[in-house]
């Protein structure tokens, strides 16, 4: 076996010795080109693998940022919900909401009886633990100061309610403000069934 290899090398050596200088140069260039092509063929899959790896790392990094952002938003909302829940738990909402709103309108908003309208809308559930009772209030006023006091008492008074919509239209001919407010009371319930007899409109 070793003898065959030696004979093969000797034949190649004799063949190369017979070649002219130009032929030897052409063979050397050809070998160099083949080597470059071989390296290129080897480089391509490695490059693609690194490229895939880089894209994967970038995607994971982007996903991680999205997850951190979503987690931050979730924790912030959870904290706000906890504060709101504690606030409504402390409030005494046993009194009828309509009666409470009438007092706020008359005492804080300085709106006389009969010059405002309170409409109770259909109840609905928030998840499985909370019941929402929405109301729509309409009235006219000329005092922005009284309006601000009214809104502050609705949201941050002894019986806090959520203000979900506020629409104020100013009259073109006078200082009268036409106000529409949507408010919602939140009550914790023990079951999904709504108690229709809890409170009459």
PDB file of C-alpha atoms in Angstrom, residues 16 18 25 35 39 55 60 74 88 91-92 94 101 121 126 132 139 149 151 156 165 171 176 179 181 184 196:
ATOM      1  CA  UNK A  16       5.020  17.980 -13.345  1.00  0.00           C
ATOM      2  CA  UNK A  18       7.722  17.512 -17.973  1.00  0.00           C
ATOM      3  CA  UNK A  25       1.270  28.366 -13.774  1.00  0.00           C
ATOM      4  CA  UNK A  35      -9.554  26.261  -3.242  1.00  0.00           C
ATOM      5  CA  UNK A  39     -13.907  27.915   0.861  1.00  0.00           C
ATOM      6  CA  UNK A  55     -32.293  37.126  13.256  1.00  0.00           C
ATOM      7  CA  UNK A  60     -35.982  37.194  20.953  1.00  0.00           C
ATOM      8  CA  UNK A  74     -50.376  44.816  33.323  1.00  0.00           C
ATOM      9  CA  UNK A  88     -65.111  51.680  46.275  1.00  0.00           C
ATOM     10  CA  UNK A  91     -67.398  53.962  50.112  1.00  0.00           C
ATOM     11  CA  UNK A  92     -70.882  53.418  51.505  1.00  0.00           C
ATOM     12  CA  UNK A  94     -75.977  51.396  50.317  1.00  0.00           C
ATOM     13  CA  UNK A 101     -76.839  62.194  42.467  1.00  0.00           C
ATOM     14  CA  UNK A 121     -79.390  52.619  32.047  1.00  0.00           C
ATOM     15  CA  UNK A 126     -67.732  43.405  34.800  1.00  0.00           C
ATOM     16  CA  UNK A 132     -72.012  48.119  36.857  1.00  0.00           C
ATOM     17  CA  UNK A 139     -78.579  69.689  32.973  1.00  0.00           C
ATOM     18  CA  UNK A 149     -67.161  71.105  42.152  1.00  0.00           C
ATOM     19  CA  UNK A 151     -67.616  66.605  38.949  1.00  0.00           C
ATOM     20  CA  UNK A 156     -63.969  61.710  44.665  1.00  0.00           C
ATOM     21  CA  UNK A 165     -68.314  60.379  29.495  1.00  0.00           C
ATOM     22  CA  UNK A 171     -74.618  78.198  23.881  1.00  0.00           C
ATOM     23  CA  UNK A 176     -75.236  78.652  29.361  1.00  0.00           C
ATOM     24  CA  UNK A 179     -73.873  69.264  30.162  1.00  0.00           C
ATOM     25  CA  UNK A 181     -72.444  63.149  32.078  1.00  0.00           C
ATOM     26  CA  UNK A 184     -71.295  54.331  36.697  1.00  0.00           C
ATOM     27  CA  UNK A 196     -83.206  43.106  39.517  1.00  0.00           C
TER      28      UNK A 196
END
